[in-house]
PDB file of C-alpha atoms and ligand atoms in Angstrom:
ATOM      1  CA  MET A   1      -9.640 -20.494  21.755  1.00  0.00           C
ATOM      2  CA  ILE A   2     -10.242 -23.675  19.798  1.00  0.00           C
ATOM      3  CA  ILE A   3     -12.865 -24.042  17.085  1.00  0.00           C
ATOM      4  CA  THR A   4     -13.962 -27.591  16.367  1.00  0.00           C
ATOM      5  CA  LEU A   5     -15.311 -28.323  12.886  1.00  0.00           C
ATOM      6  CA  GLN A   6     -17.430 -31.418  12.270  1.00  0.00           C
ATOM      7  CA  GLY A   7     -19.233 -32.546   9.119  1.00  0.00           C
ATOM      8  CA  ILE A   8     -22.541 -34.408   9.397  1.00  0.00           C
ATOM      9  CA  CYS A   9     -23.237 -36.169   6.096  1.00  0.00           C
ATOM     10  CA  TYR A  10     -26.934 -36.867   6.551  1.00  0.00           C
ATOM     11  CA  ASP A  11     -30.023 -36.052   4.494  1.00  0.00           C
ATOM     12  CA  GLU A  12     -32.455 -38.831   5.419  1.00  0.00           C
ATOM     13  CA  LYS A  13     -34.950 -36.304   6.804  1.00  0.00           C
ATOM     14  CA  SER A  14     -35.184 -34.228   3.626  1.00  0.00           C
ATOM     15  CA  SER A  15     -38.804 -34.086   2.478  1.00  0.00           C
ATOM     16  CA  PHE A  16     -38.231 -33.228  -1.201  1.00  0.00           C
ATOM     17  CA  LEU A  17     -34.748 -34.046  -2.541  1.00  0.00           C
ATOM     18  CA  LYS A  18     -31.637 -35.797  -1.268  1.00  0.00           C
ATOM     19  CA  GLY A  19     -28.190 -34.264  -1.749  1.00  0.00           C
ATOM     20  CA  PRO A  20     -27.131 -32.270   1.348  1.00  0.00           C
ATOM     21  CA  ALA A  21     -25.315 -35.350   2.730  1.00  0.00           C
ATOM     22  CA  LYS A  22     -22.662 -34.708   0.060  1.00  0.00           C
ATOM     23  CA  ALA A  23     -22.041 -31.119   1.182  1.00  0.00           C
ATOM     24  CA  PRO A  24     -19.489 -31.171   4.072  1.00  0.00           C
ATOM     25  CA  PRO A  25     -16.368 -32.298   2.154  1.00  0.00           C
ATOM     26  CA  LEU A  26     -17.230 -29.880  -0.667  1.00  0.00           C
ATOM     27  CA  ILE A  27     -17.639 -26.874   1.668  1.00  0.00           C
ATOM     28  CA  ARG A  28     -14.217 -27.761   3.127  1.00  0.00           C
ATOM     29  CA  GLU A  29     -12.726 -27.885  -0.368  1.00  0.00           C
ATOM     30  CA  PHE A  30     -14.042 -24.389  -1.089  1.00  0.00           C
ATOM     31  CA  LEU A  31     -12.836 -23.129   2.308  1.00  0.00           C
ATOM     32  CA  TYR A  32      -9.275 -24.302   1.662  1.00  0.00           C
ATOM     33  CA  SER A  33      -9.315 -23.536  -2.081  1.00  0.00           C
ATOM     34  CA  ASP A  34      -6.567 -21.408  -3.594  1.00  0.00           C
ATOM     35  CA  SER A  35      -9.261 -19.400  -5.356  1.00  0.00           C
ATOM     36  CA  SER A  36      -9.438 -17.113  -2.303  1.00  0.00           C
ATOM     37  CA  ASN A  37      -7.238 -16.230   0.654  1.00  0.00           C
ATOM     38  CA  ALA A  38      -7.769 -16.913   4.362  1.00  0.00           C
ATOM     39  CA  PHE A  39      -8.584 -13.329   5.398  1.00  0.00           C
ATOM     40  CA  THR A  40     -12.098 -12.284   6.346  1.00  0.00           C
ATOM     41  CA  GLU A  41     -13.527  -8.972   5.167  1.00  0.00           C
ATOM     42  CA  LEU A  42     -12.917  -7.589   8.663  1.00  0.00           C
ATOM     43  CA  GLY A  43      -9.206  -8.324   8.365  1.00  0.00           C
ATOM     44  CA  PHE A  44      -8.880 -11.506  10.402  1.00  0.00           C
ATOM     45  CA  ASN A  45      -6.539 -14.217   9.126  1.00  0.00           C
ATOM     46  CA  THR A  46      -8.418 -17.485   9.681  1.00  0.00           C
ATOM     47  CA  GLN A  47      -5.167 -19.443   9.308  1.00  0.00           C
ATOM     48  CA  THR A  48      -4.042 -18.110  12.692  1.00  0.00           C
ATOM     49  CA  ILE A  49      -6.733 -19.868  14.726  1.00  0.00           C
ATOM     50  CA  ASP A  50      -6.490 -23.124  16.591  1.00  0.00           C
ATOM     51  CA  PHE A  51      -8.630 -25.237  14.281  1.00  0.00           C
ATOM     52  CA  ASN A  52      -9.702 -28.713  15.290  1.00  0.00           C
ATOM     53  CA  ASP A  53     -11.167 -30.271  12.141  1.00  0.00           C
ATOM     54  CA  VAL A  54     -12.486 -33.660  13.245  1.00  0.00           C
ATOM     55  CA  GLY A  55     -13.672 -34.602   9.750  1.00  0.00           C
ATOM     56  CA  ASP A  56     -16.910 -35.932   8.319  1.00  0.00           C
ATOM     57  CA  PHE A  57     -19.320 -38.382   9.903  1.00  0.00           C
ATOM     58  CA  TYR A  58     -21.940 -40.611   8.280  1.00  0.00           C
ATOM     59  CA  PRO A  59     -24.735 -41.240  10.818  1.00  0.00           C
ATOM     60  CA  ILE A  60     -26.859 -44.337  10.258  1.00  0.00           C
ATOM     61  CA  GLU A  61     -29.650 -43.497  12.701  1.00  0.00           C
ATOM     62  CA  TYR A  62     -30.954 -39.977  13.338  1.00  0.00           C
ATOM     63  CA  PHE A  63     -29.858 -39.787  16.979  1.00  0.00           C
ATOM     64  CA  ASP A  64     -26.363 -40.995  16.092  1.00  0.00           C
ATOM     65  CA  ILE A  65     -25.893 -37.277  15.366  1.00  0.00           C
ATOM     66  CA  GLN A  66     -26.299 -36.535  19.072  1.00  0.00           C
ATOM     67  CA  GLN A  67     -23.687 -39.142  20.021  1.00  0.00           C
ATOM     68  CA  ILE A  68     -21.227 -37.981  17.353  1.00  0.00           C
ATOM     69  CA  THR A  69     -21.573 -34.367  18.499  1.00  0.00           C
ATOM     70  CA  LYS A  70     -21.216 -35.342  22.146  1.00  0.00           C
ATOM     71  CA  GLN A  71     -17.863 -36.942  21.337  1.00  0.00           C
ATOM     72  CA  ASN A  72     -16.684 -33.946  19.327  1.00  0.00           C
ATOM     73  CA  CYS A  73     -17.686 -31.000  21.516  1.00  0.00           C
ATOM     74  CA  SER A  74     -16.187 -29.802  24.780  1.00  0.00           C
ATOM     75  CA  THR A  75     -16.520 -26.895  27.195  1.00  0.00           C
ATOM     76  CA  ASP A  76     -13.244 -25.305  26.087  1.00  0.00           C
ATOM     77  CA  SER A  77     -13.988 -25.163  22.367  1.00  0.00           C
ATOM     78  CA  LYS A  78     -16.635 -23.698  20.062  1.00  0.00           C
ATOM     79  CA  LEU A  79     -18.369 -25.944  17.547  1.00  0.00           C
ATOM     80  CA  ILE A  80     -19.118 -25.433  13.864  1.00  0.00           C
ATOM     81  CA  THR A  81     -21.143 -28.117  12.092  1.00  0.00           C
ATOM     82  CA  LEU A  82     -21.441 -28.578   8.337  1.00  0.00           C
ATOM     83  CA  GLY A  83     -24.627 -30.336   7.212  1.00  0.00           C
ATOM     84  CA  GLY A  84     -26.500 -32.152   6.052  1.00  0.00           C
ATOM     85  CA  ASP A  85     -30.152 -31.209   5.940  1.00  0.00           C
ATOM     86  CA  HIS A  86     -31.601 -28.978   8.658  1.00  0.00           C
ATOM     87  CA  SER A  87     -32.885 -31.934  10.701  1.00  0.00           C
ATOM     88  CA  ILE A  88     -29.335 -32.382  12.048  1.00  0.00           C
ATOM     89  CA  THR A  89     -29.576 -29.207  14.127  1.00  0.00           C
ATOM     90  CA  TYR A  90     -31.910 -30.773  16.717  1.00  0.00           C
ATOM     91  CA  PRO A  91     -29.897 -33.864  17.755  1.00  0.00           C
ATOM     92  CA  MET A  92     -26.668 -31.875  17.368  1.00  0.00           C
ATOM     93  CA  LEU A  93     -27.936 -29.154  19.730  1.00  0.00           C
ATOM     94  CA  LYS A  94     -29.189 -31.764  22.206  1.00  0.00           C
ATOM     95  CA  ALA A  95     -25.524 -32.571  22.726  1.00  0.00           C
ATOM     96  CA  TYR A  96     -24.066 -29.094  22.295  1.00  0.00           C
ATOM     97  CA  SER A  97     -26.607 -27.323  24.524  1.00  0.00           C
ATOM     98  CA  ALA A  98     -25.821 -29.740  27.357  1.00  0.00           C
ATOM     99  CA  VAL A  99     -22.196 -28.642  27.153  1.00  0.00           C
ATOM    100  CA  LYS A 100     -22.400 -24.948  26.151  1.00  0.00           C
ATOM    101  CA  GLY A 101     -25.978 -23.868  26.944  1.00  0.00           C
ATOM    102  CA  PRO A 102     -27.935 -21.792  27.639  1.00  0.00           C
ATOM    103  CA  PHE A 103     -27.719 -19.775  24.419  1.00  0.00           C
ATOM    104  CA  GLU A 104     -29.924 -17.962  21.941  1.00  0.00           C
ATOM    105  CA  ILE A 105     -30.263 -19.008  18.310  1.00  0.00           C
ATOM    106  CA  LEU A 106     -30.271 -16.897  15.170  1.00  0.00           C
ATOM    107  CA  GLN A 107     -31.799 -18.933  12.328  1.00  0.00           C
ATOM    108  CA  ILE A 108     -31.352 -17.616   8.787  1.00  0.00           C
ATOM    109  CA  ASP A 109     -33.804 -19.552   6.622  1.00  0.00           C
ATOM    110  CA  ALA A 110     -36.562 -19.232   4.008  1.00  0.00           C
ATOM    111  CA  HIS A 111     -38.572 -21.554   6.267  1.00  0.00           C
ATOM    112  CA  GLY A 112     -39.631 -21.606   9.895  1.00  0.00           C
ATOM    113  CA  ASP A 113     -38.906 -25.342  10.346  1.00  0.00           C
ATOM    114  CA  LEU A 114     -41.433 -25.270  13.191  1.00  0.00           C
ATOM    115  CA  TYR A 115     -43.871 -27.978  12.084  1.00  0.00           C
ATOM    116  CA  ASN A 116     -45.058 -30.223  14.885  1.00  0.00           C
ATOM    117  CA  ASN A 117     -44.569 -33.027  12.382  1.00  0.00           C
ATOM    118  CA  PHE A 118     -44.190 -33.098   8.620  1.00  0.00           C
ATOM    119  CA  GLU A 119     -45.839 -35.911   6.667  1.00  0.00           C
ATOM    120  CA  GLY A 120     -45.987 -37.794   9.962  1.00  0.00           C
ATOM    121  CA  ASP A 121     -42.316 -37.385  10.864  1.00  0.00           C
ATOM    122  CA  PRO A 122     -41.528 -35.253  13.942  1.00  0.00           C
ATOM    123  CA  HIS A 123     -37.852 -35.289  12.948  1.00  0.00           C
ATOM    124  CA  SER A 124     -38.302 -34.024   9.366  1.00  0.00           C
ATOM    125  CA  HIS A 125     -36.068 -31.140   8.293  1.00  0.00           C
ATOM    126  CA  ALA A 126     -39.280 -29.067   8.523  1.00  0.00           C
ATOM    127  CA  CYS A 127     -39.471 -29.665  12.308  1.00  0.00           C
ATOM    128  CA  PRO A 128     -36.131 -29.203  14.136  1.00  0.00           C
ATOM    129  CA  PHE A 129     -36.932 -25.852  15.759  1.00  0.00           C
ATOM    130  CA  ALA A 130     -40.217 -27.165  17.191  1.00  0.00           C
ATOM    131  CA  ARG A 131     -38.217 -29.903  18.953  1.00  0.00           C
ATOM    132  CA  ILE A 132     -35.445 -27.500  20.007  1.00  0.00           C
ATOM    133  CA  MET A 133     -37.922 -25.065  21.578  1.00  0.00           C
ATOM    134  CA  GLU A 134     -40.024 -27.819  23.229  1.00  0.00           C
ATOM    135  CA  GLU A 135     -36.908 -29.123  24.946  1.00  0.00           C
ATOM    136  CA  LYS A 136     -35.703 -25.604  25.753  1.00  0.00           C
ATOM    137  CA  LEU A 137     -32.351 -26.231  24.080  1.00  0.00           C
ATOM    138  CA  ALA A 138     -32.272 -22.486  23.357  1.00  0.00           C
ATOM    139  CA  SER A 139     -33.350 -19.627  25.602  1.00  0.00           C
ATOM    140  CA  LYS A 140     -34.685 -17.712  22.592  1.00  0.00           C
ATOM    141  CA  LEU A 141     -35.048 -18.190  18.834  1.00  0.00           C
ATOM    142  CA  THR A 142     -34.848 -15.381  16.258  1.00  0.00           C
ATOM    143  CA  GLN A 143     -35.703 -16.223  12.640  1.00  0.00           C
ATOM    144  CA  VAL A 144     -34.758 -14.005   9.708  1.00  0.00           C
ATOM    145  CA  GLY A 145     -35.447 -14.360   5.998  1.00  0.00           C
ATOM    146  CA  GLY A 146     -38.649 -16.406   6.301  1.00  0.00           C
ATOM    147  CA  ARG A 147     -41.041 -16.274   3.372  1.00  0.00           C
ATOM    148  CA  THR A 148     -43.077 -19.490   3.633  1.00  0.00           C
ATOM    149  CA  TYR A 149     -44.957 -19.281   6.943  1.00  0.00           C
ATOM    150  CA  THR A 150     -48.248 -21.154   7.201  1.00  0.00           C
ATOM    151  CA  GLN A 151     -50.963 -20.600   9.796  1.00  0.00           C
ATOM    152  CA  HIS A 152     -49.695 -23.650  11.703  1.00  0.00           C
ATOM    153  CA  GLN A 153     -46.163 -22.265  11.761  1.00  0.00           C
ATOM    154  CA  TYR A 154     -47.358 -18.859  13.018  1.00  0.00           C
ATOM    155  CA  GLU A 155     -49.158 -20.684  15.835  1.00  0.00           C
ATOM    156  CA  GLN A 156     -46.058 -22.692  16.655  1.00  0.00           C
ATOM    157  CA  ALA A 157     -43.968 -19.505  16.619  1.00  0.00           C
ATOM    158  CA  GLU A 158     -46.352 -17.881  19.074  1.00  0.00           C
ATOM    159  CA  LYS A 159     -46.304 -20.950  21.313  1.00  0.00           C
ATOM    160  CA  PHE A 160     -42.501 -20.847  21.510  1.00  0.00           C
ATOM    161  CA  ALA A 161     -42.225 -17.020  21.546  1.00  0.00           C
ATOM    162  CA  VAL A 162     -40.109 -17.068  18.386  1.00  0.00           C
ATOM    163  CA  GLU A 163     -39.025 -13.616  17.199  1.00  0.00           C
ATOM    164  CA  ILE A 164     -39.750 -13.546  13.477  1.00  0.00           C
ATOM    165  CA  HIS A 165     -38.258 -11.111  10.981  1.00  0.00           C
ATOM    166  CA  GLU A 166     -39.911 -12.110   7.739  1.00  0.00           C
ATOM    167  CA  MET A 167     -38.104 -11.322   4.518  1.00  0.00           C
ATOM    168  CA  LYS A 168     -40.839  -8.895   3.462  1.00  0.00           C
ATOM    169  CA  ASP A 169     -40.339  -6.854   6.645  1.00  0.00           C
ATOM    170  CA  TYR A 170     -36.575  -7.325   6.999  1.00  0.00           C
ATOM    171  CA  ASP A 171     -34.574  -4.445   8.478  1.00  0.00           C
ATOM    172  CA  LEU A 172     -31.026  -5.069   9.729  1.00  0.00           C
ATOM    173  CA  GLN A 173     -31.414  -2.290  12.304  1.00  0.00           C
ATOM    174  CA  LYS A 174     -34.186  -4.229  14.032  1.00  0.00           C
ATOM    175  CA  LEU A 175     -32.035  -7.283  14.809  1.00  0.00           C
ATOM    176  CA  SER A 176     -30.527  -7.490  18.266  1.00  0.00           C
ATOM    177  CA  PHE A 177     -29.067 -10.396  20.164  1.00  0.00           C
ATOM    178  CA  SER A 178     -27.937 -11.385  23.607  1.00  0.00           C
ATOM    179  CA  LYS A 179     -24.886 -13.417  24.303  1.00  0.00           C
ATOM    180  CA  PRO A 180     -24.042 -16.161  23.843  1.00  0.00           C
ATOM    181  CA  LEU A 181     -25.439 -16.640  20.351  1.00  0.00           C
ATOM    182  CA  TYR A 182     -25.624 -19.716  18.120  1.00  0.00           C
ATOM    183  CA  ILE A 183     -26.112 -19.249  14.346  1.00  0.00           C
ATOM    184  CA  SER A 184     -28.021 -21.779  12.246  1.00  0.00           C
ATOM    185  CA  LEU A 185     -27.670 -20.890   8.580  1.00  0.00           C
ATOM    186  CA  ASP A 186     -29.904 -22.656   6.091  1.00  0.00           C
ATOM    187  CA  MET A 187     -28.520 -21.922   2.614  1.00  0.00           C
ATOM    188  CA  ASP A 188     -32.058 -21.473   1.255  1.00  0.00           C
ATOM    189  CA  GLY A 189     -32.265 -18.258   3.280  1.00  0.00           C
ATOM    190  CA  PHE A 190     -30.355 -16.792   0.344  1.00  0.00           C
ATOM    191  CA  ASP A 191     -32.235 -16.004  -2.817  1.00  0.00           C
ATOM    192  CA  PRO A 192     -31.821 -18.945  -5.242  1.00  0.00           C
ATOM    193  CA  ALA A 193     -30.134 -16.503  -7.636  1.00  0.00           C
ATOM    194  CA  TYR A 194     -27.229 -16.392  -5.137  1.00  0.00           C
ATOM    195  CA  ALA A 195     -27.537 -19.955  -3.877  1.00  0.00           C
ATOM    196  CA  PRO A 196     -29.050 -22.242  -6.526  1.00  0.00           C
ATOM    197  CA  GLY A 197     -27.583 -25.318  -4.804  1.00  0.00           C
ATOM    198  CA  VAL A 198     -30.422 -25.953  -2.368  1.00  0.00           C
ATOM    199  CA  SER A 199     -33.309 -28.416  -2.430  1.00  0.00           C
ATOM    200  CA  HIS A 200     -36.040 -25.813  -2.003  1.00  0.00           C
ATOM    201  CA  HIS A 201     -35.772 -22.808  -4.324  1.00  0.00           C
ATOM    202  CA  GLU A 202     -37.693 -20.005  -2.637  1.00  0.00           C
ATOM    203  CA  PRO A 203     -37.318 -16.736  -4.566  1.00  0.00           C
ATOM    204  CA  GLY A 204     -37.314 -13.363  -2.838  1.00  0.00           C
ATOM    205  CA  GLY A 205     -34.510 -14.080  -0.375  1.00  0.00           C
ATOM    206  CA  PHE A 206     -31.283 -12.564   0.879  1.00  0.00           C
ATOM    207  CA  THR A 207     -28.390 -11.437  -1.273  1.00  0.00           C
ATOM    208  CA  SER A 208     -24.933 -12.714  -0.314  1.00  0.00           C
ATOM    209  CA  ARG A 209     -24.116  -9.184   0.876  1.00  0.00           C
ATOM    210  CA  GLN A 210     -27.108  -8.995   3.236  1.00  0.00           C
ATOM    211  CA  VAL A 211     -26.179 -12.193   5.069  1.00  0.00           C
ATOM    212  CA  VAL A 212     -22.525 -11.175   5.384  1.00  0.00           C
ATOM    213  CA  ASP A 213     -23.735  -7.841   6.780  1.00  0.00           C
ATOM    214  CA  ILE A 214     -25.917  -9.640   9.357  1.00  0.00           C
ATOM    215  CA  ILE A 215     -22.889 -11.643  10.520  1.00  0.00           C
ATOM    216  CA  HIS A 216     -20.704  -8.536  10.692  1.00  0.00           C
ATOM    217  CA  SER A 217     -23.362  -6.678  12.687  1.00  0.00           C
ATOM    218  CA  ILE A 218     -23.444  -9.255  15.500  1.00  0.00           C
ATOM    219  CA  ASP A 219     -21.897  -7.610  18.542  1.00  0.00           C
ATOM    220  CA  VAL A 220     -22.277 -10.460  21.043  1.00  0.00           C
ATOM    221  CA  GLU A 221     -20.234 -13.606  21.526  1.00  0.00           C
ATOM    222  CA  ILE A 222     -20.935 -16.313  18.931  1.00  0.00           C
ATOM    223  CA  ILE A 223     -20.464 -19.735  20.525  1.00  0.00           C
ATOM    224  CA  GLY A 224     -21.343 -21.992  17.627  1.00  0.00           C
ATOM    225  CA  ALA A 225     -22.831 -22.313  14.161  1.00  0.00           C
ATOM    226  CA  ASP A 226     -24.107 -24.705  11.558  1.00  0.00           C
ATOM    227  CA  ILE A 227     -24.368 -24.362   7.786  1.00  0.00           C
ATOM    228  CA  VAL A 228     -27.005 -26.687   6.353  1.00  0.00           C
ATOM    229  CA  GLU A 229     -29.086 -27.543   3.285  1.00  0.00           C
ATOM    230  CA  TYR A 230     -26.355 -27.000   0.682  1.00  0.00           C
ATOM    231  CA  ASN A 231     -27.328 -29.458  -2.044  1.00  0.00           C
ATOM    232  CA  PRO A 232     -24.374 -29.936  -4.451  1.00  0.00           C
ATOM    233  CA  ASP A 233     -26.596 -31.825  -6.938  1.00  0.00           C
ATOM    234  CA  ARG A 234     -28.452 -28.569  -7.608  1.00  0.00           C
ATOM    235  CA  ASP A 235     -25.447 -26.257  -7.682  1.00  0.00           C
ATOM    236  CA  VAL A 236     -24.234 -24.301 -10.717  1.00  0.00           C
ATOM    237  CA  GLN A 237     -20.449 -23.927 -11.151  1.00  0.00           C
ATOM    238  CA  GLY A 238     -19.920 -24.231  -7.399  1.00  0.00           C
ATOM    239  CA  ILE A 239     -21.630 -20.882  -6.726  1.00  0.00           C
ATOM    240  CA  THR A 240     -23.425 -22.126  -3.622  1.00  0.00           C
ATOM    241  CA  GLY A 241     -20.462 -24.084  -2.279  1.00  0.00           C
ATOM    242  CA  ALA A 242     -18.236 -21.018  -2.590  1.00  0.00           C
ATOM    243  CA  LEU A 243     -20.884 -18.919  -0.821  1.00  0.00           C
ATOM    244  CA  ALA A 244     -21.198 -21.450   2.022  1.00  0.00           C
ATOM    245  CA  ALA A 245     -17.412 -21.362   2.499  1.00  0.00           C
ATOM    246  CA  LYS A 246     -17.331 -17.552   2.338  1.00  0.00           C
ATOM    247  CA  VAL A 247     -20.012 -17.211   5.017  1.00  0.00           C
ATOM    248  CA  LEU A 248     -18.305 -19.902   7.095  1.00  0.00           C
ATOM    249  CA  LYS A 249     -15.079 -17.901   6.959  1.00  0.00           C
ATOM    250  CA  GLU A 250     -16.827 -14.687   8.049  1.00  0.00           C
ATOM    251  CA  ILE A 251     -18.530 -16.545  10.926  1.00  0.00           C
ATOM    252  CA  ILE A 252     -15.192 -18.017  12.037  1.00  0.00           C
ATOM    253  CA  GLY A 253     -13.709 -14.505  12.016  1.00  0.00           C
ATOM    254  CA  LYS A 254     -16.503 -13.233  14.278  1.00  0.00           C
ATOM    255  CA  MET A 255     -16.328 -16.244  16.640  1.00  0.00           C
ATOM    256  CA  VAL A 256     -12.725 -15.681  17.592  1.00  0.00           C
TER     257      VAL A 256
HETATM  258 MN1   MN B   1     -34.221 -24.908   7.438  1.00  0.00          MN
HETATM  259 MN1   MN B   2     -35.057 -23.694   4.545  1.00  0.00          MN
END
């Protein structure tokens, strides 16, 4: 089984700070760094997989992301995308869902990203899951780690039948998924103490251990993933980059 890895260096839809466009080559550096080995915690050697790293892409227009992904994905491989801000997930899944859908999505995020539009932009990084659910690019969406829901976002969640596990109510035992599953990991789902390198610091989030445990607990087939919103400009000593690479490695181990 082949895993394709693409980097989408794009942060034009970030509402607060730029920076995530710089993330993909840095996450790769941490993934291949000699500071750690290639084994996952569950004992899988990630060097043994058929890895198709197609490199980093620099979209000019938003929907270039759809075209880039369409060229990179295929029915006989699984896709991992390094972002970029979270807006990339919508055009990327427009392409990937056409090839590998239908699938469910697990979104780990401090935010719902369900706004109908944000400051007038329907493609803001605060909106991708509204677009994804409107176009039925996923059969179901489960959000965990949220701690910023507004009345509007609750209404949107109800409209799209989103299953919400807010951080304040979080219980690993209550999560269950159907196959195939796609994981969208926004680095701000972590508490900023564990992941300071994000644009939106939202205290009260996941520890590194909790997110690794979520990934390990998934007992259905994982057919794809993205890791988004790592902002190297805000990082401290590479803490967040190393965490992104660690989680990426654990996801790869579970995908195979
Ligand atoms: Mn997000
Ligand atoms: Mn977020």
